[in-house]
mmCIF file of C-alpha atoms in Angstrom:
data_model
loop_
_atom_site.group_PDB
_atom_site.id
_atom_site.type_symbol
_atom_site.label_atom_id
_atom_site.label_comp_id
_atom_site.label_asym_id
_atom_site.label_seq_id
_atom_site.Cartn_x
_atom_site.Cartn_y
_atom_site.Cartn_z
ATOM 1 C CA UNK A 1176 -7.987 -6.058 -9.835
ATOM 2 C CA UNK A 1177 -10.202 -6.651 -7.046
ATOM 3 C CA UNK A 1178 -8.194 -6.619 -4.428
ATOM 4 C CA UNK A 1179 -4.866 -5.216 -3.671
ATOM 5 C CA UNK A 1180 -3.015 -5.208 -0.471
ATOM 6 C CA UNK A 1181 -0.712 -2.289 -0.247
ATOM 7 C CA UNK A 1182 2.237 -3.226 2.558
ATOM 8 C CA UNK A 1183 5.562 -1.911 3.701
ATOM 9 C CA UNK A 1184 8.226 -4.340 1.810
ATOM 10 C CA UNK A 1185 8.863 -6.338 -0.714
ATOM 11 C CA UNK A 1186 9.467 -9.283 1.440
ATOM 12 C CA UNK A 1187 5.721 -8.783 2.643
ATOM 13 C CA UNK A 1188 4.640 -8.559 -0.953
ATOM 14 C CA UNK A 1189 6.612 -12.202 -2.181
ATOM 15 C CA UNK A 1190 4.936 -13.987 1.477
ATOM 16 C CA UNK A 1191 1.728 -12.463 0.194
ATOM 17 C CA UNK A 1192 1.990 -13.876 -3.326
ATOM 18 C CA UNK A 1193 2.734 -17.066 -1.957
ATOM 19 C CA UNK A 1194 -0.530 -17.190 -0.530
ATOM 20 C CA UNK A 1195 -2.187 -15.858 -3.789
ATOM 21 C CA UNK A 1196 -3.296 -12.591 -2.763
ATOM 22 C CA UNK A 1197 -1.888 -9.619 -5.177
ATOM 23 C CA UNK A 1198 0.272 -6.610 -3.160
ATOM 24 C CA UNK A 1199 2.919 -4.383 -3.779
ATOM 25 C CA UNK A 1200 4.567 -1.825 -2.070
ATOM 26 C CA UNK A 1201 6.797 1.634 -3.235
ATOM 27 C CA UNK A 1202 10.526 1.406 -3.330
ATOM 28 C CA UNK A 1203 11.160 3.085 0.411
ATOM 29 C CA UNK A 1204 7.688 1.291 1.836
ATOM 30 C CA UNK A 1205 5.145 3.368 2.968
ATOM 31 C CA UNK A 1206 7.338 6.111 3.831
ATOM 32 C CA UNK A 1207 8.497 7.001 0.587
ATOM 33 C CA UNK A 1208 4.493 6.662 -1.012
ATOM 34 C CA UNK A 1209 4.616 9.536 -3.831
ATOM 35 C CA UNK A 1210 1.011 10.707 -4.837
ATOM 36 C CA UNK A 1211 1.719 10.064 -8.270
ATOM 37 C CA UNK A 1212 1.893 6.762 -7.462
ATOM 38 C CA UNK A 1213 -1.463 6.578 -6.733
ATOM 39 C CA UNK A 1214 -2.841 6.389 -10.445
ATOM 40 C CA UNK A 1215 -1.185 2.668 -10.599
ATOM 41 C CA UNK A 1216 -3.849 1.932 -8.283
ATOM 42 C CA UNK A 1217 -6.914 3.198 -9.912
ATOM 43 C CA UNK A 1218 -9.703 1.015 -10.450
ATOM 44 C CA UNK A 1219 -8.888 -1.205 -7.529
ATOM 45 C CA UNK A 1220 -12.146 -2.033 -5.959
ATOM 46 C CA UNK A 1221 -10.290 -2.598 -2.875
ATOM 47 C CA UNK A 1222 -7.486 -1.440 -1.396
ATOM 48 C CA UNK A 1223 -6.024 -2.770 2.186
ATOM 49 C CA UNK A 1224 -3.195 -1.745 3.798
ATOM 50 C CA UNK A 1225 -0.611 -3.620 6.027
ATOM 51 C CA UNK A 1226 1.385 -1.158 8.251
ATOM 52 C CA UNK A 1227 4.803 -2.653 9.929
ATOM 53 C CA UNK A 1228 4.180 -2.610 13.462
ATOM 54 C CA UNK A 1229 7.180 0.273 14.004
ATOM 55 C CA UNK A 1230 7.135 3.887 15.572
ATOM 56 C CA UNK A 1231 5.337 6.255 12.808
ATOM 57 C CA UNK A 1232 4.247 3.429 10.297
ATOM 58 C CA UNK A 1233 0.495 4.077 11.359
ATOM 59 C CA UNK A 1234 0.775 7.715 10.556
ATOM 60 C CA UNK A 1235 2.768 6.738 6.974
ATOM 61 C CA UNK A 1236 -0.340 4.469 6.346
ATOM 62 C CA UNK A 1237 -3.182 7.157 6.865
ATOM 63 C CA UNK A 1238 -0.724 9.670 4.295
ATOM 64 C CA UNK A 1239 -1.216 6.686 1.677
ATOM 65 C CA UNK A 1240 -4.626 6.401 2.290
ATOM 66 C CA UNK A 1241 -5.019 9.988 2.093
ATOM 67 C CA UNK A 1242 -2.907 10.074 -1.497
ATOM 68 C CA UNK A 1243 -5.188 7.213 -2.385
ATOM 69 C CA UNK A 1244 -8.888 8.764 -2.028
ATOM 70 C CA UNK A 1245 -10.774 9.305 -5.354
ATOM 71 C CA UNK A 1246 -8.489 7.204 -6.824
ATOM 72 C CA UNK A 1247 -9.095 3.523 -5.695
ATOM 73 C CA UNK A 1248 -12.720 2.889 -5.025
#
């Protein structure tokens, strides 16, 4: 794809598809990102990421973006 939007539930990702715009998210949110899971994402030509506006989520989102260099373009 494109674009995928990588956020922190599953109740972000269904709003999102409402709109249109693809997204998913890993079964504990960003918090429970695996790098494995990162190969499901190759050939993304973009990636963006939605952090919940909650204590630590900033710091969960640079780990997945971390996991996710190399990988997605």
């Amino acid at each position: 794809c494109e674009r995928l939007v990588l956020v922190d539930g599953e109740k972000d990702v269904e709003t999102l598809a409402t709109f249109g715009i693809t997204a998913t998210c890993s079964s504990k949110g960003m918090g429970g990102w695996q790098d494995e899971h990162s190969v499901y994402l190759r050939g993304a030509k973009q990636v963006v990421m939605i952090a919940d506006n909650e204590p630590y989520s900033e710091l969960k989102a640079q780990r997945v973006r971390a996991s996710l260099l190399g990988v997605a373009t």
